[in-house]
Coordinates of C-alpha atoms and ligand atoms in Angstrom, one line a residue:
X24 CA 0.0 0.0 0.0
X25 CA 1.3 3.5 -0.8
X26 CA 1.8 6.5 1.3
X27 CA 0.1 9.8 1.7
X28 CA 0.6 13.5 1.6
X29 CA 4.0 13.7 3.2
X30 CA 5.6 11.8 0.4
X31 CA 3.8 13.6 -2.2
X32 CA 5.3 16.9 -1.1
X33 CA 8.8 15.7 -1.6
X34 CA 10.2 17.1 -4.8
X35 CA 11.4 13.8 -6.2
X36 CA 7.9 12.3 -5.6
X37 CA 6.5 15.2 -7.5
X38 CA 8.6 14.5 -10.5
X39 CA 8.0 10.8 -10.6
X40 CA 4.3 10.6 -9.8
X41 CA 2.0 10.9 -12.7
X42 CA -1.3 9.1 -13.2
X43 CA -3.4 8.8 -16.2
X44 CA -6.3 8.0 -13.9
X45 CA -7.2 8.2 -10.3
X46 CA -9.9 5.6 -9.4
X47 CA -12.0 6.6 -6.4
X48 CA -14.0 4.2 -4.2
X49 CA -11.3 1.6 -4.5
X50 CA -13.2 -0.9 -2.3
X51 CA -16.0 -1.3 -4.9
X52 CA -15.7 -4.1 -7.4
X53 CA -16.2 -1.9 -10.4
X54 CA -13.1 0.1 -9.3
X55 CA -10.9 -3.0 -9.5
X56 CA -12.4 -3.7 -12.9
X57 CA -11.6 -0.2 -14.0
X58 CA -8.0 -0.4 -12.7
X59 CA -7.5 -3.7 -14.6
X60 CA -9.0 -2.4 -17.7
X61 CA -6.9 0.8 -17.8
X62 CA -3.8 -0.8 -16.3
X63 CA -3.6 -3.6 -18.8
X64 CA -3.8 -1.1 -21.6
X65 CA -0.6 0.5 -20.3
X66 CA -2.2 3.4 -18.5
X67 CA -0.8 4.5 -15.1
X68 CA -3.5 4.2 -12.4
X69 CA -3.8 5.0 -8.7
X70 CA -6.6 4.3 -6.4
X71 CA -8.3 6.1 -3.5
X72 CA -10.5 5.0 -0.7
X73 CA -11.7 6.8 2.4
X74 CA -10.5 6.1 5.9
X75 CA -13.8 4.9 7.4
X76 CA -14.0 2.1 4.9
X77 CA -10.5 1.0 5.8
X78 CA -11.4 1.1 9.5
X79 CA -14.1 -1.5 8.8
X80 CA -11.6 -3.6 7.0
X81 CA -8.2 -2.8 5.8
X82 CA -8.4 -5.3 2.9
X83 CA -9.0 -3.4 -0.3
X84 CA -8.8 -5.6 -3.4
X85 CA -8.0 -2.8 -5.8
X86 CA -5.1 -1.7 -3.7
X87 CA -3.6 -5.2 -4.2
X88 CA -3.9 -5.0 -7.9
X89 CA -0.7 -5.2 -9.9
X90 CA -1.9 -2.1 -11.7
X91 CA -2.3 0.0 -8.6
X92 CA 0.7 2.4 -8.6
X93 CA -0.3 3.9 -5.4
X94 CA -3.0 3.6 -2.8
X95 CA -4.4 6.7 -1.2
X96 CA -6.5 6.9 1.9
X97 CA -8.5 10.0 2.1
X98 CA -10.4 11.4 5.1
X99 CA -14.1 10.4 5.2
X100 CA -16.7 12.6 3.5
X101 CA -19.5 11.1 5.6
X102 CA -19.4 13.8 8.3
X103 CA -18.1 16.7 6.3
X104 CA -16.7 16.9 2.9
X105 CA -14.0 19.6 3.3
X106 CA -11.1 17.3 4.5
X107 CA -11.9 14.8 1.8
X108 CA -11.9 17.5 -0.9
X109 CA -8.7 19.1 0.3
X110 CA -7.0 15.7 0.2
X111 CA -8.3 15.0 -3.3
X112 CA -7.3 18.4 -4.6
X113 CA -3.9 18.0 -3.1
X114 CA -3.3 14.7 -4.9
X115 CA -4.4 16.1 -8.2
X116 CA -2.2 19.2 -7.8
X117 CA 0.9 17.1 -7.0
X118 CA 0.5 14.1 -9.2
X119 CA -1.0 15.6 -12.3
X120 CA -3.7 12.8 -12.5
X121 CA -5.5 13.3 -15.7
X122 CA -8.9 11.7 -15.1
X123 CA -10.9 11.1 -11.9
X124 CA -13.3 8.2 -12.0
X125 CA -15.9 7.9 -9.1
X126 CA -18.2 4.9 -8.7
X127 CA -20.0 5.4 -5.4
X128 CA -23.2 7.4 -4.9
X129 CA -21.5 9.3 -2.1
X130 CA -18.4 10.4 -4.0
X131 CA -20.6 11.3 -7.0
X132 CA -22.5 13.7 -4.7
X133 CA -19.3 15.3 -3.4
X134 CA -17.9 15.7 -6.9
X135 CA -21.2 17.2 -8.1
X136 CA -21.2 19.7 -5.3
X137 CA -17.6 20.8 -6.0
X138 CA -17.4 20.1 -9.6
X139 CA -15.7 23.2 -10.8
X140 CA -12.9 23.1 -8.2
X141 CA -12.1 19.5 -9.2
X142 CA -12.6 19.9 -12.9
X143 CA -10.1 22.7 -12.9
X144 CA -7.4 20.2 -12.0
X145 CA -8.5 17.0 -13.8
X146 CA -11.1 15.6 -16.1
X147 CA -14.1 14.2 -14.3
X148 CA -15.6 11.1 -15.9
X149 CA -19.1 12.4 -15.3
X150 CA -22.1 13.6 -17.3
X151 CA -23.2 17.2 -17.1
X152 CA -24.9 18.4 -14.0
X153 CA -28.4 18.9 -15.6
X154 CA -28.4 15.2 -16.7
X155 CA -27.1 14.0 -13.3
X156 CA -29.8 15.9 -11.5
X157 CA -32.4 13.9 -13.3
X158 CA -30.6 10.5 -13.3
X159 CA -30.0 10.6 -9.5
X160 CA -33.6 11.4 -8.8
X161 CA -35.9 8.5 -9.4
X162 CA -39.0 10.6 -9.4
X163 CA -37.7 12.9 -12.1
X164 CA -36.4 9.9 -14.1
X165 CA -39.7 8.1 -14.0
X166 CA -41.5 11.3 -14.9
X167 CA -39.5 11.8 -18.1
X168 CA -39.8 8.1 -18.9
X169 CA -43.6 8.1 -18.6
X170 CA -43.8 11.1 -20.9
X171 CA -41.7 9.1 -23.4
X172 CA -44.2 6.3 -23.2
X173 CA -41.9 4.0 -21.3
X174 CA -43.5 1.6 -18.8
X175 CA -43.0 2.6 -15.1
X176 CA -44.3 0.8 -12.0
X177 CA -47.6 1.9 -10.6
X178 CA -46.7 4.0 -7.7
X179 CA -47.2 7.1 -5.5
X180 CA -44.8 9.4 -3.7
X181 CA -44.9 9.2 0.1
X182 CA -43.2 11.6 2.4
X183 CA -44.7 10.6 5.8
X184 CA -46.1 7.5 7.5
X185 CA -49.5 9.1 7.6
X186 CA -49.7 8.7 3.9
X187 CA -49.1 5.0 4.0
X188 CA -52.8 3.8 4.2
X189 CA -53.7 5.8 1.1
X190 CA -50.6 4.5 -0.7
X191 CA -51.6 0.9 0.2
X192 CA -55.1 1.5 -1.2
X193 CA -53.7 2.9 -4.4
X194 CA -50.8 0.5 -5.0
X195 CA -51.7 -2.6 -3.1
X196 CA -49.5 -5.1 -1.3
X197 CA -46.9 -6.4 -1.6
X198 CA -45.2 -3.2 -2.5
X199 CA -41.7 -1.8 -2.7
X200 CA -40.7 1.3 -0.8
X201 CA -37.7 3.1 -2.1
X202 CA -35.9 6.3 -1.6
X203 CA -36.2 8.9 -4.3
X204 CA -32.5 9.5 -4.1
X205 CA -30.1 6.7 -3.0
X206 CA -27.7 9.1 -1.2
X207 CA -28.9 11.5 1.5
X208 CA -27.1 13.9 3.7
X209 CA -29.0 13.5 7.0
X210 CA -28.1 14.4 10.6
X211 CA -24.7 15.8 9.5
X212 CA -23.7 12.6 7.7
X213 CA -24.1 10.9 4.4
X214 CA -26.1 7.7 4.2
X215 CA -27.0 5.4 1.4
X216 CA -30.6 4.1 1.6
X217 CA -32.0 1.1 -0.2
X218 CA -35.4 -0.3 -1.4
X219 CA -37.5 -2.5 0.8
X220 CA -40.2 -5.0 0.1
X221 CA -43.2 -4.7 2.3
X222 CA -46.1 -7.2 2.6
X223 CA -48.2 -5.7 5.4
X224 CA -49.4 -2.3 6.6
X225 CA -47.0 -2.5 9.6
X226 CA -44.0 -3.3 7.4
X227 CA -45.0 -0.4 5.0
X228 CA -45.2 2.0 7.9
X229 CA -41.8 0.8 9.3
X230 CA -40.1 1.1 5.9
X231 CA -41.4 4.6 5.2
X232 CA -40.4 5.7 8.7
X233 CA -36.9 4.3 8.3
X234 CA -36.4 5.7 4.8
X235 CA -37.7 9.2 5.6
X236 CA -35.8 9.6 8.9
X237 CA -33.1 11.7 7.3
X238 CA -35.6 13.7 5.2
X239 CA -36.2 12.9 1.6
X240 CA -39.1 11.3 -0.1
X241 CA -40.0 7.7 -0.9
X242 CA -41.7 6.0 -3.8
X243 CA -44.3 3.4 -3.0
X244 CA -44.4 1.0 -6.0
X245 CA -46.2 -2.1 -7.1
X246 CA -44.1 -5.2 -6.6
X247 CA -42.9 -6.7 -9.9
X248 CA -41.6 -10.3 -9.7
X249 CA -40.2 -10.9 -13.2
X250 CA -36.7 -10.7 -14.7
X251 CA -34.3 -8.0 -13.7
X252 CA -32.7 -6.7 -16.9
X253 CA -30.3 -3.8 -17.4
X254 CA -29.1 -2.0 -20.5
X255 CA -25.7 -0.3 -20.3
X256 CA -25.0 2.5 -22.7
X257 CA -22.2 4.7 -23.7
X258 CA -23.5 7.9 -25.2
X259 CA -21.6 11.0 -26.3
X260 CA -22.0 13.8 -28.8
X261 CA -25.3 12.4 -30.0
X262 CA -23.8 9.0 -30.7
X263 CA -24.5 5.7 -29.0
X264 CA -21.0 4.2 -28.8
X265 CA -21.9 1.0 -27.0
X266 CA -24.9 -1.0 -25.9
X267 CA -24.9 -4.0 -23.7
X268 CA -27.6 -6.1 -21.9
X269 CA -27.5 -8.4 -18.9
X270 CA -29.9 -10.0 -16.6
X271 CA -29.5 -10.7 -12.9
X272 CA -30.6 -14.1 -11.7
X273 CA -29.8 -13.4 -8.1
X274 CA -29.1 -10.2 -6.1
X275 CA -28.0 -9.6 -2.6
X276 CA -30.1 -8.8 -0.6
X277 CA -32.7 -10.8 -2.6
X278 CA -34.7 -7.6 -3.2
X279 CA -33.1 -4.3 -4.0
X280 CA -29.5 -5.5 -3.9
X281 CA -26.4 -5.6 -5.9
X282 CA -26.4 -8.3 -8.6
X283 CA -24.4 -11.4 -7.7
X284 CA -25.2 -13.9 -10.4
X285 CA -25.7 -12.4 -13.8
X286 CA -25.4 -13.1 -17.5
X287 CA -24.8 -11.2 -20.7
X288 CA -27.7 -11.4 -23.1
X289 CA -28.6 -10.2 -26.5
X290 CA -30.1 -6.8 -26.6
X291 CA -33.8 -7.1 -25.8
X292 CA -35.7 -5.1 -28.5
X293 CA -38.2 -3.4 -26.3
X294 CA -36.0 -2.1 -23.4
X295 CA -33.0 -1.3 -25.5
X296 CA -34.9 1.2 -27.5
X297 CA -36.5 2.6 -24.4
X298 CA -33.2 3.0 -22.6
X299 CA -31.7 4.8 -25.6
X300 CA -34.6 7.2 -25.9
X301 CA -34.4 8.0 -22.2
X302 CA -30.6 8.6 -22.2
X303 CA -31.0 10.8 -25.3
X304 CA -33.9 12.7 -23.8
X305 CA -31.9 13.4 -20.6
X306 CA -28.7 14.0 -22.6
X307 CA -26.9 11.7 -20.2
X308 CA -23.4 11.5 -21.6
X309 CA -20.9 8.9 -20.7
X310 CA -21.7 5.6 -19.1
X311 CA -25.2 4.8 -17.8
X312 CA -27.0 1.7 -16.8
X313 CA -30.7 1.7 -17.2
X314 CA -32.4 -0.9 -15.0
X315 CA -35.7 -2.5 -15.7
X316 CA -37.8 -5.2 -14.1
X317 CA -40.5 -7.2 -15.8
X318 CA -43.8 -8.3 -14.4
X319 CA -44.9 -12.0 -14.5
X320 CA -46.3 -11.4 -18.0
X321 CA -42.9 -10.2 -19.2
X322 CA -43.9 -6.5 -19.6
X323 CA -40.9 -4.2 -18.7
X324 CA -41.0 -1.4 -16.2
X325 CA -38.2 1.1 -15.6
X326 CA -36.5 1.0 -12.2
X327 CA -33.8 3.7 -12.5
X328 CA -30.7 4.9 -14.2
X329 CA -27.3 4.7 -12.7
X330 CA -25.1 7.4 -14.1
X331 CA -21.9 5.8 -12.8
X332 CA -20.1 2.5 -13.1
X333 CA -22.0 -0.2 -11.3
X334 CA -20.8 -3.5 -9.8
X335 CA -22.3 -5.4 -12.7
X336 CA -19.9 -3.7 -15.2
X337 CA -17.5 -6.7 -15.2
X338 CA -19.9 -8.8 -17.2
X339 CA -19.8 -6.3 -20.0
X340 CA -16.0 -6.0 -19.9
X341 CA -15.6 -9.7 -20.1
X342 CA -18.1 -9.9 -22.9
X343 CA -16.0 -7.4 -24.8
X344 CA -17.5 -4.0 -24.0
X345 CA -14.8 -2.1 -22.1
X346 CA -16.9 0.6 -20.6
X347 CA -14.3 1.8 -18.1
X348 CA -11.9 2.4 -21.0
X349 CA -14.5 4.2 -23.0
X350 CA -15.2 6.4 -19.9
X351 CA -11.5 7.2 -19.7
X352 CA -11.2 8.0 -23.4
X353 CA -14.3 10.2 -23.3
X354 CA -13.1 12.1 -20.2
X355 CA -9.8 12.7 -22.0
X356 CA -11.6 13.9 -25.1
X357 CA -10.1 11.1 -27.2
X358 CA -11.8 9.7 -30.3
X359 CA -14.1 6.8 -29.3
X360 CA -14.5 3.6 -31.3
X361 CA -18.0 2.2 -31.6
X362 CA -18.6 -1.2 -30.1
X363 CA -20.9 -3.1 -32.3
X364 CA -21.1 -6.6 -30.8
X365 CA -20.3 -8.6 -27.7
X366 CA -20.4 -12.2 -26.5
X367 CA -23.7 -13.3 -25.1
X368 CA -24.3 -16.1 -22.6
X369 CA -21.4 -15.4 -20.3
X370 CA -22.1 -15.9 -16.6
X371 CA -20.5 -14.0 -13.8
X372 CA -20.7 -14.7 -10.2
X373 CA -19.9 -12.8 -7.0
X374 CA -19.4 -15.7 -4.7
X375 CA -19.5 -13.8 -1.4
X376 CA -22.8 -12.2 -2.4
X377 CA -24.2 -15.5 -3.6
X378 CA -23.4 -17.2 -0.3
X379 CA -25.1 -14.3 1.6
X380 CA -28.1 -14.1 -0.6
X381 CA -28.7 -17.9 -0.3
X382 CA -28.5 -17.6 3.5
X383 CA -30.9 -14.7 3.3
X384 CA -33.2 -16.6 1.0
X385 CA -33.4 -19.4 3.6
X386 CA -34.2 -16.8 6.4
X387 CA -36.8 -15.0 4.3
X388 CA -38.5 -18.1 2.9
X389 CA -42.1 -17.5 2.0
X390 CA -41.6 -13.8 1.2
X391 CA -42.7 -12.7 -2.3
X392 CA -40.0 -13.2 -4.9
X393 CA -37.9 -15.5 -2.6
X394 CA -37.4 -19.0 -3.9
X395 CA -38.2 -21.9 -1.5
X396 CA -35.2 -23.1 0.6
X397 CA -34.6 -26.3 -1.3
X398 CA -34.7 -24.5 -4.6
X399 CA -32.3 -21.8 -3.3
X400 CA -29.8 -24.3 -2.2
X401 CA -30.1 -26.3 -5.4
X402 CA -29.6 -23.1 -7.5
X403 CA -26.6 -22.1 -5.4
X404 CA -24.9 -25.5 -5.9
X405 CA -25.9 -25.8 -9.6
X406 CA -24.1 -22.5 -10.2
X407 CA -20.8 -24.3 -9.4
X408 CA -21.4 -26.6 -12.4
X409 CA -22.1 -23.8 -14.8
X410 CA -19.0 -22.2 -16.4
X411 CA -18.8 -18.7 -15.0
X412 CA -16.3 -16.0 -14.4
X413 CA -15.9 -14.9 -10.7
X414 CA -15.6 -11.4 -9.4
X415 CA -12.0 -10.6 -8.3
X416 CA -10.6 -13.7 -10.1
X417 CA -8.2 -12.8 -12.9
X418 CA -5.3 -15.0 -13.7
X419 CA -3.2 -12.0 -14.7
X420 CA -3.8 -10.2 -11.5
X421 CA -4.2 -12.7 -8.7
X422 CA -3.6 -10.7 -5.5
X423 CA -7.0 -8.9 -5.3
X424 CA -8.8 -12.3 -5.0
X425 CA -6.7 -13.2 -2.0
X426 CA -7.3 -9.7 -0.5
X427 CA -11.1 -10.0 -1.1
X428 CA -11.1 -13.4 0.6
X429 CA -9.3 -12.1 3.6
X430 CA -11.7 -9.2 3.7
X431 CA -14.7 -11.6 3.6
X432 CA -13.3 -13.7 6.4
X433 CA -12.4 -10.5 8.4
X434 CA -15.9 -9.2 8.1
X435 CA -17.4 -12.6 8.9
X436 CA -15.4 -12.6 12.2
X437 CA -16.5 -9.0 12.9
X438 CA -20.1 -9.9 12.3
X439 CA -19.9 -12.8 14.8
X440 CA -18.2 -10.5 17.4
X441 CA -20.3 -7.4 16.9
X442 CA -23.5 -8.4 15.1
X443 CA -24.4 -7.2 11.6
X444 CA -22.9 -3.9 10.6
X445 CA -24.5 -1.2 8.5
X446 CA -24.4 -1.7 4.8
X447 CA -22.4 0.5 2.5
X448 CA -23.0 1.1 -1.1
X449 CA -22.1 -2.1 -2.8
X450 CA -23.7 -1.5 -6.1
Ligands
ADP515 N1 -41.2 -2.1 -7.8 C1 -40.3 -3.0 -7.7 N2 -40.7 -4.3 -7.9 C2 -39.8 -5.3 -7.8 N3 -38.5 -5.1 -7.5 C3 -38.1 -3.9 -7.4 C4 -39.0 -2.8 -7.5 N4 -38.2 -1.6 -7.3 C5 -37.0 -2.0 -7.1 N5 -36.8 -3.4 -7.2 C6 -35.6 -4.2 -7.1 O1 -34.7 -3.5 -6.3 C7 -33.6 -3.1 -7.0 C8 -33.1 -1.7 -6.6 O2 -34.0 -0.7 -6.9 P1 -33.6 0.6 -7.6 O3 -34.8 1.3 -8.1 O4 -32.7 0.2 -8.7 O5 -32.9 1.4 -6.5 P2 -31.3 1.5 -6.0 O6 -30.5 0.6 -6.9 O7 -31.0 2.9 -6.1 O8 -31.4 1.0 -4.6 C9 -34.0 -3.1 -8.5 O9 -33.0 -3.4 -9.4 C10 -35.0 -4.3 -8.5 O10 -34.3 -5.5 -8.6
MG516 MG1 -30.5 0.1 -8.8

């Protein structure tokens, strides 16, 4: 692991440090994928994570990558963003890093708030603010989508528990309660909030209470139990440079979580066109992942747009669509090559997530959308017999897998000692 500001200030370090890209949120899986993608193309990459993440566990897979020239540990931005920002600016000033790539909702928010200060020093791999303001707000996204004739889940907006009975009358149960924005600054600290499945009035009240405790509004939506499909796009200057589709067979947690077992698929006609129209309407440049879920009859409904690299990105990269590299080239203002095809049928598995989601499926048996215990176990075991790529595993860069395994074991031990800890953005 590398060192920090002191070393940067030394003149010799100043001469020798130079990065093509600084990858933020090093702990996230998509950050490791980004480092590997850029590093194996001969680019010089450094990674950054914040101190509170390292306090939970010091094992950061991307820091162990052979492509990681230096690992930076910045002060947290959860309580206040100043120290984090100062640290980031300092690195940029002293290393000449060309491009900054964020992947977490939290860093995205910090960069949006201080965009000009950062952009003055390095290129930000981010869409313009007007587009981000829509894409990070589910209500606004769904609004535009429905005007474009794209299917959206039946739903109402709920700000307060008192509105729950009316919402249940309109939408019915089971339902999904989800925050309008995934990242909230509440009580002087940033928190990521996630969707919840509710099956009774009490659960609905509880979920709304919990999700509105830091302010913010929730969406109360009909529950859809069909396939989860996502379209990844790369859009710039009016041109769609890449399109990719995948579906997630299992997510962790079973509802509202990050995808753990997923497969590249041919572009579905209906949602590919819809995703494109949406991204063009918002003028959302760069990478975006447009998430859909189908109902039992196969009709698609829009979930949301992620205007940042998501954990599922590796399926696309392995299938031949190198979104992180496109993102880098776009940020640098380089000419982009159109990607016209990719391999379909490739499975990818996040083993830690799959273990957890199988355990959760056993605990949540009988809940809507959760497979019966025998089926869950069988599916989990069957996946070992299906050829698949595994997250972290790369024969040309083996240390991150070992680091991820130690991290998993470390957190397992912590969980036993302290009980379950709060969930960070894993998507
Ligand atoms: N109305 C719904 N019915 C069924 N599943 C849903 C619904 N809304 C969300 N989900 C599931 O939860 C996941 C997360 O919801 P999403 O809207 O993408 O919010 P976020 O990813 O910001 O937490 C979706 O990908 C989907 O699998
Ligand atoms: Mg999502």
